Amino acid sequence: SSGINAEYGREVGDGATVQSILAAPNSWRGRSEQIAVLQNKLHTIRTEENGPSSRMEKQRQRDIKLLENNRKQQLQECKKEVEQLKGELVTSKRNYDAVKARNS
């Protein structure tokens, strides 16, 4: 009897009773059936996640492309600023040399 109860407990779970299962037989699923359903869900999620056309992968690629474009734009702006500062430096050197020549 205890062996049967232990097996019953493993199959239906500790909280389920025979009366509750018999009262709603279509709503109850055995442990093995629940495991199979969950394994199928897990397989589906992993397949979607690992597929080359997955939404997550596409989003990552879009994010990376956006970051790449932002970095290129920042680089161009920095190059323009460097060129502008070089021009200002040349002008400042000329002015310094002119003031130095006048004061000599």
CSV table of C-alpha atoms in Angstrom, one decimal:
chain,number,residue,atom,x,y,z
A,1,SER,CA,0.0,0.0,0.0
A,2,SER,CA,2.8,2.5,0.9
A,3,GLY,CA,4.6,1.6,-2.4
A,4,ILE,CA,1.4,2.4,-4.3
A,5,ASN,CA,0.9,5.7,-2.5
A,6,ALA,CA,4.6,6.6,-3.1
A,7,GLU,CA,4.2,5.9,-6.8
A,8,TYR,CA,0.9,7.8,-6.9
A,9,GLY,CA,2.6,10.8,-5.2
A,10,ARG,CA,5.4,10.8,-7.7
A,11,GLU,CA,3.1,10.7,-10.7
A,12,VAL,CA,0.4,13.2,-9.6
A,13,GLY,CA,2.3,15.4,-7.1
A,14,ASP,CA,1.9,15.7,-3.4
A,15,GLY,CA,-1.0,18.2,-3.4
A,16,ALA,CA,-3.3,16.2,-5.7
A,17,THR,CA,-6.0,13.8,-4.5
A,18,VAL,CA,-7.8,11.0,-6.2
A,19,GLN,CA,-11.0,12.9,-5.8
A,20,SER,CA,-9.7,16.1,-7.4
A,21,ILE,CA,-8.4,14.1,-10.3
A,22,LEU,CA,-11.7,12.2,-10.8
A,23,ALA,CA,-13.7,15.4,-10.4
A,24,ALA,CA,-11.9,17.0,-13.4
A,25,PRO,CA,-10.2,14.3,-15.4
A,26,ASN,CA,-9.7,16.5,-18.5
A,27,SER,CA,-7.9,19.2,-16.7
A,28,TRP,CA,-5.4,17.0,-15.0
A,29,ARG,CA,-2.1,16.0,-16.7
A,30,GLY,CA,0.4,13.4,-15.5
A,31,ARG,CA,3.9,14.3,-14.6
A,32,SER,CA,5.3,12.7,-17.7
A,33,GLU,CA,2.9,14.6,-19.9
A,34,GLN,CA,3.8,17.9,-18.2
A,35,ILE,CA,7.5,17.1,-18.7
A,36,ALA,CA,7.0,16.4,-22.4
A,37,VAL,CA,5.1,19.7,-22.9
A,38,LEU,CA,7.8,21.7,-21.1
A,39,GLN,CA,10.6,20.0,-23.0
A,40,ASN,CA,8.8,20.9,-26.3
A,41,LYS,CA,8.5,24.5,-25.1
A,42,LEU,CA,12.1,24.6,-24.1
A,43,HIS,CA,13.2,23.1,-27.5
A,44,THR,CA,11.1,25.7,-29.3
A,45,ILE,CA,12.6,28.6,-27.4
A,46,ARG,CA,16.1,27.4,-27.9
A,47,THR,CA,15.5,26.9,-31.6
A,48,GLU,CA,14.2,30.4,-31.9
A,49,GLU,CA,17.0,31.8,-29.8
A,50,ASN,CA,19.8,30.0,-31.7
A,51,GLY,CA,18.4,30.4,-35.2
A,52,PRO,CA,20.2,32.8,-37.6
A,53,SER,CA,16.9,34.6,-38.2
A,54,SER,CA,15.9,35.0,-34.6
A,55,ARG,CA,14.4,38.3,-33.5
A,56,MET,CA,17.0,38.6,-30.7
A,57,GLU,CA,19.9,38.2,-33.2
A,58,LYS,CA,18.4,40.7,-35.6
A,59,GLN,CA,17.9,43.2,-32.8
A,60,ARG,CA,21.5,42.7,-31.8
A,61,GLN,CA,22.7,43.2,-35.3
A,62,ARG,CA,20.6,46.4,-35.6
A,63,ASP,CA,22.0,47.7,-32.3
A,64,ILE,CA,25.6,46.9,-33.4
A,65,LYS,CA,25.0,48.7,-36.8
A,66,LEU,CA,23.6,51.7,-34.9
A,67,LEU,CA,26.6,51.9,-32.6
A,68,GLU,CA,28.9,51.5,-35.6
A,69,ASN,CA,27.2,54.4,-37.4
A,70,ASN,CA,27.3,56.6,-34.3
A,71,ARG,CA,31.0,55.9,-33.8
A,72,LYS,CA,31.7,56.8,-37.4
A,73,GLN,CA,29.9,60.0,-37.1
A,74,GLN,CA,31.7,60.9,-33.9
A,75,LEU,CA,35.0,60.1,-35.6
A,76,GLN,CA,34.2,62.4,-38.5
A,77,GLU,CA,33.2,65.2,-36.0
A,78,CYS,CA,36.5,64.7,-34.1
A,79,LYS,CA,38.5,64.8,-37.3
A,80,LYS,CA,36.8,68.1,-38.3
A,81,GLU,CA,37.5,69.5,-34.9
A,82,VAL,CA,41.2,68.5,-35.1
A,83,GLU,CA,41.5,70.2,-38.5
A,84,GLN,CA,39.8,73.3,-37.1
A,85,LEU,CA,42.1,73.4,-34.1
A,86,LYS,CA,45.2,72.9,-36.3
A,87,GLY,CA,44.1,76.0,-38.3
A,88,GLU,CA,43.6,78.0,-35.2
A,89,LEU,CA,47.0,76.9,-33.9
A,90,VAL,CA,48.7,78.1,-37.2
A,91,THR,CA,46.9,81.4,-36.9
A,92,SER,CA,47.9,81.8,-33.3
A,93,LYS,CA,51.5,81.1,-34.1
A,94,ARG,CA,51.5,83.7,-36.9
A,95,ASN,CA,50.0,86.3,-34.5
A,96,TYR,CA,52.6,85.4,-31.8
A,97,ASP,CA,55.4,85.6,-34.3
A,98,ALA,CA,54.1,89.0,-35.5
A,99,VAL,CA,53.8,90.4,-32.0
A,100,LYS,CA,57.3,89.0,-31.1
A,101,ALA,CA,58.8,90.7,-34.2
A,102,ARG,CA,57.1,94.0,-33.4
A,103,ASN,CA,58.4,94.0,-29.9
A,104,SER,CA,62.0,93.1,-30.8
